[in-house]
mmCIF file with all atom_site columns, C-alpha atoms in Angstrom:
data_model
loop_
_atom_site.group_PDB
_atom_site.id
_atom_site.type_symbol
_atom_site.label_atom_id
_atom_site.label_alt_id
_atom_site.label_comp_id
_atom_site.label_asym_id
_atom_site.label_entity_id
_atom_site.label_seq_id
_atom_site.pdbx_PDB_ins_code
_atom_site.Cartn_x
_atom_site.Cartn_y
_atom_site.Cartn_z
_atom_site.occupancy
_atom_site.B_iso_or_equiv
_atom_site.pdbx_formal_charge
_atom_site.auth_seq_id
_atom_site.auth_comp_id
_atom_site.auth_asym_id
_atom_site.auth_atom_id
_atom_site.pdbx_PDB_model_num
ATOM 1   C CA . MET A 1 1   ? -41.650 46.074 39.397 1.00 58.00 ? 4   MET A CA 1
ATOM 2   C CA . ALA A 1 2   ? -43.857 43.006 39.184 1.00 72.00 ? 5   ALA A CA 1
ATOM 3   C CA . LYS A 1 3   ? -43.603 40.880 42.298 1.00 91.00 ? 6   LYS A CA 1
ATOM 4   C CA . LEU A 1 4   ? -45.774 37.788 42.519 1.00 95.00 ? 7   LEU A CA 1
ATOM 5   C CA . MET A 1 5   ? -44.934 35.655 45.527 1.00 96.00 ? 8   MET A CA 1
ATOM 6   C CA . LEU A 1 6   ? -45.993 32.037 45.125 1.00 96.00 ? 9   LEU A CA 1
ATOM 7   C CA . HIS A 1 7   ? -46.679 29.691 48.044 1.00 97.00 ? 10  HIS A CA 1
ATOM 8   C CA . VAL A 1 8   ? -47.523 26.112 47.127 1.00 97.00 ? 11  VAL A CA 1
ATOM 9   C CA . ASP A 1 9   ? -49.184 23.926 49.749 1.00 96.00 ? 12  ASP A CA 1
ATOM 10  C CA . PRO A 1 10  ? -51.247 21.365 47.801 1.00 97.00 ? 13  PRO A CA 1
ATOM 11  C CA . PRO A 1 11  ? -54.051 21.336 47.115 1.00 97.00 ? 14  PRO A CA 1
ATOM 12  C CA . LEU A 1 12  ? -53.881 25.123 47.630 1.00 98.00 ? 15  LEU A CA 1
ATOM 13  C CA . VAL A 1 13  ? -51.644 27.746 46.046 1.00 98.00 ? 16  VAL A CA 1
ATOM 14  C CA . THR A 1 14  ? -51.495 31.308 47.364 1.00 98.00 ? 17  THR A CA 1
ATOM 15  C CA . VAL A 1 15  ? -50.245 34.128 45.137 1.00 98.00 ? 18  VAL A CA 1
ATOM 16  C CA . THR A 1 16  ? -49.457 37.494 46.715 1.00 98.00 ? 19  THR A CA 1
ATOM 17  C CA . MET A 1 17  ? -48.885 40.503 44.471 1.00 97.00 ? 20  MET A CA 1
ATOM 18  C CA . GLU A 1 18  ? -46.317 42.756 46.160 1.00 96.00 ? 21  GLU A CA 1
ATOM 19  C CA . GLY A 1 19  ? -45.531 45.312 43.463 1.00 91.00 ? 22  GLY A CA 1
ATOM 20  C CA . GLY A 1 20  ? -47.087 48.455 44.895 1.00 94.00 ? 23  GLY A CA 1
ATOM 21  C CA . GLU A 1 21  ? -50.109 49.215 42.725 1.00 96.00 ? 24  GLU A CA 1
ATOM 22  C CA . ASN A 1 22  ? -49.532 45.888 40.941 1.00 97.00 ? 25  ASN A CA 1
ATOM 23  C CA . ARG A 1 23  ? -49.832 47.453 37.513 1.00 97.00 ? 26  ARG A CA 1
ATOM 24  C CA . ILE A 1 24  ? -49.833 45.123 34.546 1.00 97.00 ? 27  ILE A CA 1
ATOM 25  C CA . GLY A 1 25  ? -46.913 45.587 32.186 1.00 97.00 ? 28  GLY A CA 1
ATOM 26  C CA . VAL A 1 26  ? -44.696 43.256 30.189 1.00 97.00 ? 29  VAL A CA 1
ATOM 27  C CA . GLU A 1 27  ? -42.804 42.057 33.256 1.00 96.00 ? 30  GLU A CA 1
ATOM 28  C CA . ALA A 1 28  ? -46.043 41.342 35.124 1.00 96.00 ? 31  ALA A CA 1
ATOM 29  C CA . LEU A 1 29  ? -47.377 39.348 32.177 1.00 97.00 ? 32  LEU A CA 1
ATOM 30  C CA . ASP A 1 30  ? -44.156 37.325 32.108 1.00 97.00 ? 33  ASP A CA 1
ATOM 31  C CA . ARG A 1 31  ? -44.397 36.614 35.824 1.00 96.00 ? 34  ARG A CA 1
ATOM 32  C CA . TRP A 1 32  ? -48.062 35.648 35.613 1.00 97.00 ? 35  TRP A CA 1
ATOM 33  C CA . SER A 1 33  ? -47.216 33.212 32.845 1.00 97.00 ? 36  SER A CA 1
ATOM 34  C CA . GLU A 1 34  ? -44.509 31.644 34.997 1.00 96.00 ? 37  GLU A CA 1
ATOM 35  C CA . VAL A 1 35  ? -46.852 31.344 37.977 1.00 96.00 ? 38  VAL A CA 1
ATOM 36  C CA . LEU A 1 36  ? -49.614 29.721 35.954 1.00 97.00 ? 39  LEU A CA 1
ATOM 37  C CA . ASP A 1 37  ? -47.105 27.342 34.384 1.00 97.00 ? 40  ASP A CA 1
ATOM 38  C CA . VAL A 1 38  ? -46.101 26.181 37.871 1.00 96.00 ? 41  VAL A CA 1
ATOM 39  C CA . VAL A 1 39  ? -49.690 25.884 39.050 1.00 96.00 ? 42  VAL A CA 1
ATOM 40  C CA . GLU A 1 40  ? -50.969 24.024 36.010 1.00 95.00 ? 43  GLU A CA 1
ATOM 41  C CA . SER A 1 41  ? -48.015 21.629 35.918 1.00 97.00 ? 44  SER A CA 1
ATOM 42  C CA . ASN A 1 42  ? -48.585 20.488 39.512 1.00 97.00 ? 45  ASN A CA 1
ATOM 43  C CA . SER A 1 43  ? -51.335 17.867 39.418 1.00 96.00 ? 46  SER A CA 1
ATOM 44  C CA . GLU A 1 44  ? -51.724 18.065 43.203 1.00 97.00 ? 47  GLU A CA 1
ATOM 45  C CA . VAL A 1 45  ? -52.905 21.686 43.027 1.00 98.00 ? 48  VAL A CA 1
ATOM 46  C CA . SER A 1 46  ? -56.637 22.240 42.615 1.00 98.00 ? 49  SER A CA 1
ATOM 47  C CA . ALA A 1 47  ? -57.264 25.713 44.103 1.00 98.00 ? 50  ALA A CA 1
ATOM 48  C CA . MET A 1 48  ? -55.582 29.121 44.089 1.00 98.00 ? 51  MET A CA 1
ATOM 49  C CA . VAL A 1 49  ? -56.077 32.319 46.099 1.00 98.00 ? 52  VAL A CA 1
ATOM 50  C CA . VAL A 1 50  ? -54.681 35.587 44.719 1.00 98.00 ? 53  VAL A CA 1
ATOM 51  C CA . THR A 1 51  ? -54.307 38.643 46.933 1.00 98.00 ? 54  THR A CA 1
ATOM 52  C CA . GLY A 1 52  ? -52.284 41.835 47.113 1.00 97.00 ? 55  GLY A CA 1
ATOM 53  C CA . ALA A 1 53  ? -50.355 43.755 49.742 1.00 92.00 ? 56  ALA A CA 1
ATOM 54  C CA . GLY A 1 54  ? -51.176 47.113 51.284 1.00 90.00 ? 57  GLY A CA 1
ATOM 55  C CA . LYS A 1 55  ? -53.993 49.178 49.828 1.00 94.00 ? 58  LYS A CA 1
ATOM 56  C CA . TYR A 1 56  ? -53.898 47.819 46.272 1.00 97.00 ? 59  TYR A CA 1
ATOM 57  C CA . TRP A 1 57  ? -54.983 44.592 44.608 1.00 98.00 ? 60  TRP A CA 1
ATOM 58  C CA . SER A 1 58  ? -54.258 45.889 41.106 1.00 98.00 ? 61  SER A CA 1
ATOM 59  C CA . THR A 1 59  ? -54.817 49.265 39.472 1.00 97.00 ? 62  THR A CA 1
ATOM 60  C CA . GLY A 1 60  ? -54.692 47.830 35.955 1.00 97.00 ? 63  GLY A CA 1
ATOM 61  C CA . LEU A 1 61  ? -52.375 48.412 33.022 1.00 96.00 ? 64  LEU A CA 1
ATOM 62  C CA . ASP A 1 62  ? -49.085 50.218 33.457 1.00 96.00 ? 65  ASP A CA 1
ATOM 63  C CA . LEU A 1 63  ? -50.173 53.193 31.372 1.00 93.00 ? 66  LEU A CA 1
ATOM 64  C CA . ASP A 1 64  ? -46.708 54.748 31.342 1.00 94.00 ? 67  ASP A CA 1
ATOM 65  C CA . GLU A 1 65  ? -45.274 51.589 29.825 1.00 95.00 ? 68  GLU A CA 1
ATOM 66  C CA . VAL A 1 66  ? -48.140 51.127 27.379 1.00 93.00 ? 69  VAL A CA 1
ATOM 67  C CA . GLY A 1 67  ? -47.938 54.776 26.357 1.00 91.00 ? 70  GLY A CA 1
ATOM 68  C CA . GLY A 1 68  ? -44.328 54.321 25.310 1.00 95.00 ? 71  GLY A CA 1
ATOM 69  C CA . MET A 1 69  ? -45.098 51.443 22.946 1.00 95.00 ? 72  MET A CA 1
ATOM 70  C CA . ASP A 1 70  ? -45.504 51.831 19.215 1.00 95.00 ? 73  ASP A CA 1
ATOM 71  C CA . GLU A 1 71  ? -48.760 50.603 17.698 1.00 93.00 ? 74  GLU A CA 1
ATOM 72  C CA . ALA A 1 72  ? -47.526 47.122 16.824 1.00 95.00 ? 75  ALA A CA 1
ATOM 73  C CA . HIS A 1 73  ? -46.116 46.502 20.277 1.00 96.00 ? 76  HIS A CA 1
ATOM 74  C CA . ARG A 1 74  ? -49.256 47.899 21.926 1.00 94.00 ? 77  ARG A CA 1
ATOM 75  C CA . ILE A 1 75  ? -51.470 45.547 19.907 1.00 94.00 ? 78  ILE A CA 1
ATOM 76  C CA . GLY A 1 76  ? -49.287 42.599 20.834 1.00 95.00 ? 79  GLY A CA 1
ATOM 77  C CA . PHE A 1 77  ? -49.288 43.635 24.473 1.00 96.00 ? 80  PHE A CA 1
ATOM 78  C CA . MET A 1 78  ? -53.085 43.863 24.629 1.00 96.00 ? 81  MET A CA 1
ATOM 79  C CA . GLN A 1 79  ? -53.316 40.434 23.018 1.00 96.00 ? 82  GLN A CA 1
ATOM 80  C CA . ARG A 1 80  ? -51.126 39.108 25.813 1.00 97.00 ? 83  ARG A CA 1
ATOM 81  C CA . VAL A 1 81  ? -53.405 40.711 28.415 1.00 98.00 ? 84  VAL A CA 1
ATOM 82  C CA . ASP A 1 82  ? -56.386 39.020 26.765 1.00 98.00 ? 85  ASP A CA 1
ATOM 83  C CA . ARG A 1 83  ? -54.593 35.673 26.836 1.00 98.00 ? 86  ARG A CA 1
ATOM 84  C CA . LEU A 1 84  ? -53.827 36.059 30.542 1.00 98.00 ? 87  LEU A CA 1
ATOM 85  C CA . LEU A 1 85  ? -57.502 36.745 31.251 1.00 98.00 ? 88  LEU A CA 1
ATOM 86  C CA . GLY A 1 86  ? -58.499 33.755 29.135 1.00 98.00 ? 89  GLY A CA 1
ATOM 87  C CA . ARG A 1 87  ? -55.996 31.512 30.845 1.00 97.00 ? 90  ARG A CA 1
ATOM 88  C CA . LEU A 1 88  ? -57.254 32.499 34.294 1.00 98.00 ? 91  LEU A CA 1
ATOM 89  C CA . LEU A 1 89  ? -60.887 32.182 33.242 1.00 98.00 ? 92  LEU A CA 1
ATOM 90  C CA . THR A 1 90  ? -60.390 28.620 31.997 1.00 97.00 ? 93  THR A CA 1
ATOM 91  C CA . ALA A 1 91  ? -57.821 27.488 34.564 1.00 97.00 ? 94  ALA A CA 1
ATOM 92  C CA . PRO A 1 92  ? -58.471 23.857 35.560 1.00 97.00 ? 95  PRO A CA 1
ATOM 93  C CA . ILE A 1 93  ? -58.486 24.798 39.245 1.00 98.00 ? 96  ILE A CA 1
ATOM 94  C CA . VAL A 1 94  ? -60.783 26.805 41.509 1.00 98.00 ? 97  VAL A CA 1
ATOM 95  C CA . THR A 1 95  ? -59.555 30.419 41.641 1.00 98.00 ? 98  THR A CA 1
ATOM 96  C CA . VAL A 1 96  ? -60.420 33.003 44.292 1.00 98.00 ? 99  VAL A CA 1
ATOM 97  C CA . ALA A 1 97  ? -59.469 36.688 44.216 1.00 98.00 ? 100 ALA A CA 1
ATOM 98  C CA . ALA A 1 98  ? -59.036 38.150 47.712 1.00 98.00 ? 101 ALA A CA 1
ATOM 99  C CA . LEU A 1 99  ? -59.426 41.856 46.982 1.00 98.00 ? 102 LEU A CA 1
ATOM 100 C CA . ASN A 1 100 ? -57.465 43.561 49.740 1.00 98.00 ? 103 ASN A CA 1
ATOM 101 C CA . GLY A 1 101 ? -57.614 47.017 48.168 1.00 97.00 ? 104 GLY A CA 1
ATOM 102 C CA . HIS A 1 102 ? -58.203 49.073 45.035 1.00 98.00 ? 105 HIS A CA 1
ATOM 103 C CA . THR A 1 103 ? -59.139 46.938 42.030 1.00 98.00 ? 106 THR A CA 1
ATOM 104 C CA . TYR A 1 104 ? -59.306 49.055 38.873 1.00 98.00 ? 107 TYR A CA 1
ATOM 105 C CA . ALA A 1 105 ? -59.502 48.676 35.104 1.00 97.00 ? 108 ALA A CA 1
ATOM 106 C CA . ALA A 1 106 ? -57.500 45.676 33.875 1.00 97.00 ? 109 ALA A CA 1
ATOM 107 C CA . GLY A 1 107 ? -57.024 44.762 37.529 1.00 98.00 ? 110 GLY A CA 1
ATOM 108 C CA . ALA A 1 108 ? -60.795 44.530 37.852 1.00 98.00 ? 111 ALA A CA 1
ATOM 109 C CA . LEU A 1 109 ? -60.882 42.356 34.726 1.00 98.00 ? 112 LEU A CA 1
ATOM 110 C CA . LEU A 1 110 ? -58.209 40.139 36.266 1.00 98.00 ? 113 LEU A CA 1
ATOM 111 C CA . ALA A 1 111 ? -60.459 39.730 39.306 1.00 98.00 ? 114 ALA A CA 1
ATOM 112 C CA . LEU A 1 112 ? -63.475 38.936 37.118 1.00 98.00 ? 115 LEU A CA 1
ATOM 113 C CA . ALA A 1 113 ? -61.516 36.146 35.438 1.00 98.00 ? 116 ALA A CA 1
ATOM 114 C CA . HIS A 1 114 ? -61.392 34.325 38.794 1.00 98.00 ? 117 HIS A CA 1
ATOM 115 C CA . ASP A 1 115 ? -64.143 31.918 39.816 1.00 98.00 ? 118 ASP A CA 1
ATOM 116 C CA . TYR A 1 116 ? -64.875 33.760 43.069 1.00 98.00 ? 119 TYR A CA 1
ATOM 117 C CA . ARG A 1 117 ? -64.164 37.198 44.510 1.00 98.00 ? 120 ARG A CA 1
ATOM 118 C CA . VAL A 1 118 ? -64.011 38.264 48.151 1.00 98.00 ? 121 VAL A CA 1
ATOM 119 C CA . MET A 1 119 ? -63.568 41.963 48.908 1.00 98.00 ? 122 MET A CA 1
ATOM 120 C CA . ARG A 1 120 ? -62.902 44.044 51.986 1.00 97.00 ? 123 ARG A CA 1
ATOM 121 C CA . ASP A 1 121 ? -65.972 45.926 53.150 1.00 96.00 ? 124 ASP A CA 1
ATOM 122 C CA . ASP A 1 122 ? -63.995 48.697 54.861 1.00 94.00 ? 125 ASP A CA 1
ATOM 123 C CA . ARG A 1 123 ? -61.437 49.789 52.286 1.00 92.00 ? 126 ARG A CA 1
ATOM 124 C CA . GLY A 1 124 ? -60.749 49.722 48.564 1.00 96.00 ? 127 GLY A CA 1
ATOM 125 C CA . TYR A 1 125 ? -62.810 50.291 45.430 1.00 98.00 ? 128 TYR A CA 1
ATOM 126 C CA . PHE A 1 126 ? -63.767 48.270 42.372 1.00 98.00 ? 129 PHE A CA 1
ATOM 127 C CA . CYS A 1 127 ? -63.838 50.353 39.188 1.00 98.00 ? 130 CYS A CA 1
ATOM 128 C CA . LEU A 1 128 ? -63.993 49.920 35.400 1.00 98.00 ? 131 LEU A CA 1
ATOM 129 C CA . PRO A 1 129 ? -62.791 53.363 34.158 1.00 97.00 ? 132 PRO A CA 1
ATOM 130 C CA . SER A 1 130 ? -62.135 52.526 30.496 1.00 95.00 ? 133 SER A CA 1
ATOM 131 C CA . VAL A 1 131 ? -64.295 55.377 29.163 1.00 96.00 ? 134 VAL A CA 1
ATOM 132 C CA . ASP A 1 132 ? -62.705 57.980 31.436 1.00 95.00 ? 135 ASP A CA 1
ATOM 133 C CA . VAL A 1 133 ? -59.117 56.987 30.601 1.00 91.00 ? 136 VAL A CA 1
ATOM 134 C CA . GLY A 1 134 ? -59.861 56.745 26.874 1.00 91.00 ? 137 GLY A CA 1
ATOM 135 C CA . ILE A 1 135 ? -58.760 53.142 26.396 1.00 90.00 ? 138 ILE A CA 1
ATOM 136 C CA . PRO A 1 136 ? -61.594 50.926 25.079 1.00 93.00 ? 139 PRO A CA 1
ATOM 137 C CA . PHE A 1 137 ? -61.949 47.386 26.309 1.00 95.00 ? 140 PHE A CA 1
ATOM 138 C CA . THR A 1 138 ? -60.969 44.724 23.808 1.00 96.00 ? 141 THR A CA 1
ATOM 139 C CA . PRO A 1 139 ? -63.894 42.620 22.531 1.00 96.00 ? 142 PRO A CA 1
ATOM 140 C CA . GLY A 1 140 ? -62.804 39.803 24.840 1.00 97.00 ? 143 GLY A CA 1
ATOM 141 C CA . MET A 1 141 ? -62.690 42.112 27.856 1.00 98.00 ? 144 MET A CA 1
ATOM 142 C CA . SER A 1 142 ? -66.182 43.437 27.107 1.00 97.00 ? 145 SER A CA 1
ATOM 143 C CA . ALA A 1 143 ? -67.438 39.870 26.753 1.00 98.00 ? 146 ALA A CA 1
ATOM 144 C CA . LEU A 1 144 ? -65.850 38.940 30.077 1.00 98.00 ? 147 LEU A CA 1
ATOM 145 C CA . ILE A 1 145 ? -67.601 41.819 31.835 1.00 98.00 ? 148 ILE A CA 1
ATOM 146 C CA . ALA A 1 146 ? -70.946 40.892 30.284 1.00 98.00 ? 149 ALA A CA 1
ATOM 147 C CA . ALA A 1 147 ? -70.488 37.237 31.231 1.00 98.00 ? 150 ALA A CA 1
ATOM 148 C CA . LYS A 1 148 ? -69.377 37.784 34.810 1.00 98.00 ? 151 LYS A CA 1
ATOM 149 C CA . LEU A 1 149 ? -71.390 40.822 35.947 1.00 98.00 ? 152 LEU A CA 1
ATOM 150 C CA . PRO A 1 150 ? -75.184 40.984 36.173 1.00 97.00 ? 153 PRO A CA 1
ATOM 151 C CA . GLN A 1 151 ? -77.261 43.791 34.741 1.00 97.00 ? 154 GLN A CA 1
ATOM 152 C CA . PRO A 1 152 ? -77.870 46.632 35.413 1.00 97.00 ? 155 PRO A CA 1
ATOM 153 C CA . ILE A 1 153 ? -74.628 46.967 37.406 1.00 98.00 ? 156 ILE A CA 1
ATOM 154 C CA . ALA A 1 154 ? -72.437 45.888 34.468 1.00 98.00 ? 157 ALA A CA 1
ATOM 155 C CA . HIS A 1 155 ? -73.800 48.672 32.247 1.00 98.00 ? 158 HIS A CA 1
ATOM 156 C CA . ASP A 1 156 ? -73.669 51.188 35.087 1.00 98.00 ? 159 ASP A CA 1
ATOM 157 C CA . LEU A 1 157 ? -70.039 50.518 35.987 1.00 98.00 ? 160 LEU A CA 1
ATOM 158 C CA . VAL A 1 158 ? -68.868 50.655 32.365 1.00 98.00 ? 161 VAL A CA 1
ATOM 159 C CA . VAL A 1 159 ? -70.741 53.880 31.521 1.00 98.00 ? 162 VAL A CA 1
ATOM 160 C CA . SER A 1 160 ? -70.376 55.771 34.809 1.00 98.00 ? 163 SER A CA 1
ATOM 161 C CA . CYS A 1 161 ? -66.830 54.573 35.609 1.00 98.00 ? 164 CYS A CA 1
ATOM 162 C CA . ARG A 1 162 ? -67.763 55.096 39.258 1.00 98.00 ? 165 ARG A CA 1
ATOM 163 C CA . GLN A 1 163 ? -65.998 53.422 42.160 1.00 98.00 ? 166 GLN A CA 1
ATOM 164 C CA . ILE A 1 164 ? -67.905 51.026 44.377 1.00 98.00 ? 167 ILE A CA 1
ATOM 165 C CA . GLY A 1 165 ? -66.879 49.672 47.745 1.00 98.00 ? 168 GLY A CA 1
ATOM 166 C CA . GLY A 1 166 ? -67.107 46.134 49.011 1.00 98.00 ? 169 GLY A CA 1
ATOM 167 C CA . SER A 1 167 ? -70.591 46.311 50.487 1.00 97.00 ? 170 SER A CA 1
ATOM 168 C CA . GLU A 1 168 ? -72.147 47.588 47.252 1.00 98.00 ? 171 GLU A CA 1
ATOM 169 C CA . ALA A 1 169 ? -70.058 45.157 45.205 1.00 98.00 ? 172 ALA A CA 1
ATOM 170 C CA . ALA A 1 170 ? -71.427 42.239 47.230 1.00 98.00 ? 173 ALA A CA 1
ATOM 171 C CA . ALA A 1 171 ? -75.003 43.533 47.126 1.00 98.00 ? 174 ALA A CA 1
ATOM 172 C CA . THR A 1 172 ? -74.916 43.873 43.329 1.00 98.00 ? 175 THR A CA 1
ATOM 173 C CA . GLY A 1 173 ? -73.164 40.587 42.559 1.00 98.00 ? 176 GLY A CA 1
ATOM 174 C CA . VAL A 1 174 ? -69.814 42.057 41.529 1.00 98.00 ? 177 VAL A CA 1
ATOM 175 C CA . VAL A 1 175 ? -68.137 40.037 44.293 1.00 98.00 ? 178 VAL A CA 1
ATOM 176 C CA . ASN A 1 176 ? -69.351 36.994 46.167 1.00 98.00 ? 179 ASN A CA 1
ATOM 177 C CA . ARG A 1 177 ? -68.672 38.285 49.666 1.00 98.00 ? 180 ARG A CA 1
ATOM 178 C CA . ALA A 1 178 ? -67.538 41.427 51.466 1.00 98.00 ? 181 ALA A CA 1
ATOM 179 C CA . VAL A 1 179 ? -65.825 40.977 54.820 1.00 98.00 ? 182 VAL A CA 1
ATOM 180 C CA . GLY A 1 180 ? -63.622 42.877 57.228 1.00 96.00 ? 183 GLY A CA 1
ATOM 181 C CA . SER A 1 181 ? -59.905 43.098 56.552 1.00 95.00 ? 184 SER A CA 1
ATOM 182 C CA . ASP A 1 182 ? -59.051 40.607 59.285 1.00 96.00 ? 185 ASP A CA 1
ATOM 183 C CA . ALA A 1 183 ? -61.375 38.023 57.745 1.00 97.00 ? 186 ALA A CA 1
ATOM 184 C CA . LEU A 1 184 ? -60.444 38.492 54.079 1.00 98.00 ? 187 LEU A CA 1
ATOM 185 C CA . MET A 1 185 ? -57.847 35.780 53.582 1.00 98.00 ? 188 MET A CA 1
ATOM 186 C CA . ALA A 1 186 ? -59.651 33.333 55.840 1.00 98.00 ? 189 ALA A CA 1
ATOM 187 C CA . ALA A 1 187 ? -62.838 33.776 53.802 1.00 98.00 ? 190 ALA A CA 1
ATOM 188 C CA . ALA A 1 188 ? -61.004 33.367 50.488 1.00 98.00 ? 191 ALA A CA 1
ATOM 189 C CA . ILE A 1 189 ? -59.095 30.312 51.680 1.00 98.00 ? 192 ILE A CA 1
ATOM 190 C CA . ARG A 1 190 ? -62.313 28.806 53.024 1.00 98.00 ? 193 ARG A CA 1
ATOM 191 C CA . ILE A 1 191 ? -63.938 29.044 49.592 1.00 98.00 ? 194 ILE A CA 1
ATOM 192 C CA . ALA A 1 192 ? -60.852 27.669 47.853 1.00 98.00 ? 195 ALA A CA 1
ATOM 193 C CA . SER A 1 193 ? -60.481 24.807 50.337 1.00 97.00 ? 196 SER A CA 1
ATOM 194 C CA . THR A 1 194 ? -64.178 23.938 50.204 1.00 97.00 ? 197 THR A CA 1
ATOM 195 C CA . TYR A 1 195 ? -64.099 23.487 46.433 1.00 98.00 ? 198 TYR A CA 1
ATOM 196 C CA . ALA A 1 196 ? -60.571 22.104 46.087 1.00 97.00 ? 199 ALA A CA 1
ATOM 197 C CA . GLY A 1 197 ? -60.206 18.604 44.720 1.00 96.00 ? 200 GLY A CA 1
ATOM 198 C CA . LYS A 1 198 ? -62.331 19.019 41.602 1.00 97.00 ? 201 LYS A CA 1
ATOM 199 C CA . ASP A 1 199 ? -61.267 16.987 38.580 1.00 97.00 ? 202 ASP A CA 1
ATOM 200 C CA . ARG A 1 200 ? -59.056 19.383 36.666 1.00 97.00 ? 203 ARG A CA 1
ATOM 201 C CA . HIS A 1 201 ? -59.886 18.194 33.157 1.00 96.00 ? 204 HIS A CA 1
ATOM 202 C CA . THR A 1 202 ? -63.623 18.289 33.790 1.00 98.00 ? 205 THR A CA 1
ATOM 203 C CA . LEU A 1 203 ? -63.518 21.693 35.472 1.00 98.00 ? 206 LEU A CA 1
ATOM 204 C CA . GLY A 1 204 ? -61.508 23.274 32.664 1.00 96.00 ? 207 GLY A CA 1
ATOM 205 C CA . THR A 1 205 ? -63.777 21.766 30.026 1.00 97.00 ? 208 THR A CA 1
ATOM 206 C CA . VAL A 1 206 ? -66.956 22.883 31.772 1.00 97.00 ? 209 VAL A CA 1
ATOM 207 C CA . ILE A 1 207 ? -65.715 26.461 32.134 1.00 97.00 ? 210 ILE A CA 1
ATOM 208 C CA . ARG A 1 208 ? -64.679 26.675 28.475 1.00 97.00 ? 211 ARG A CA 1
ATOM 209 C CA . ARG A 1 209 ? -68.083 25.364 27.412 1.00 97.00 ? 212 ARG A CA 1
ATOM 210 C CA . MET A 1 210 ? -69.863 27.673 29.838 1.00 97.00 ? 213 MET A CA 1
ATOM 211 C CA . TYR A 1 211 ? -68.135 30.723 28.351 1.00 98.00 ? 214 TYR A CA 1
ATOM 212 C CA . PRO A 1 212 ? -67.375 29.651 24.757 1.00 97.00 ? 215 PRO A CA 1
ATOM 213 C CA . ASP A 1 213 ? -67.556 33.095 23.153 1.00 97.00 ? 216 ASP A CA 1
ATOM 214 C CA . VAL A 1 214 ? -65.533 34.778 25.888 1.00 98.00 ? 217 VAL A CA 1
ATOM 215 C CA . THR A 1 215 ? -62.919 32.027 25.770 1.00 97.00 ? 218 THR A CA 1
ATOM 216 C CA . GLU A 1 216 ? -62.536 32.287 22.019 1.00 96.00 ? 219 GLU A CA 1
ATOM 217 C CA . MET A 1 217 ? -62.232 36.075 22.042 1.00 97.00 ? 220 MET A CA 1
ATOM 218 C CA . LEU A 1 218 ? -59.672 36.088 24.852 1.00 97.00 ? 221 LEU A CA 1
ATOM 219 C CA . THR A 1 219 ? -57.524 33.282 23.473 1.00 91.00 ? 222 THR A CA 1
ATOM 220 C CA . THR A 1 220 ? -57.598 34.088 19.741 1.00 85.00 ? 223 THR A CA 1
ATOM 221 C CA . ASP A 1 221 ? -55.493 37.005 18.501 1.00 72.00 ? 224 ASP A CA 1
ATOM 222 C CA . ARG A 1 222 ? -57.614 39.622 16.739 1.00 63.00 ? 225 ARG A CA 1
#
């Protein structure tokens, strides 16, 4: 079950995913849409921190649910995932992913759509296992990876599908910082609070213009 707990304390919003492995299915997409509607409609909000509970941030798509869809529904579902990534990428607020645990596949893409990422250095892995699970990235997802991850680590993670911990993720530019578990939320909130207060219209416009191809691919059904 998708559980996204929303705490609004302007200018900061904190979202906590409390659905076990926080897999992305139809219900999760619906809940994310509701959360972003609330955030974007509140003009006093200018920063958001997203974290998980336990040992998972998000392990990606709910493969059991996706596997039970017919082709038409699966195509529509993947388009909705793309739109969520595009909406997060171009959100008119500063977004920070506080990676408390395993961050895999579409969960990793969700993290990459944030402006900043902070990861635990003592637990949890970041992984892009598309090749190993036999589900290719959409063009928009591939563009997001290429835009947000430096080379050669982007190529390595996509081809090898290997798991990397927080220290390596920080050293290779996959995340901005790796800290101990006790410092994770404080570090994420510090980043969000430091950059809160940006003009929302200008920020959203700048991000869309900074990533025009990615934005178009993630927000246009293909």
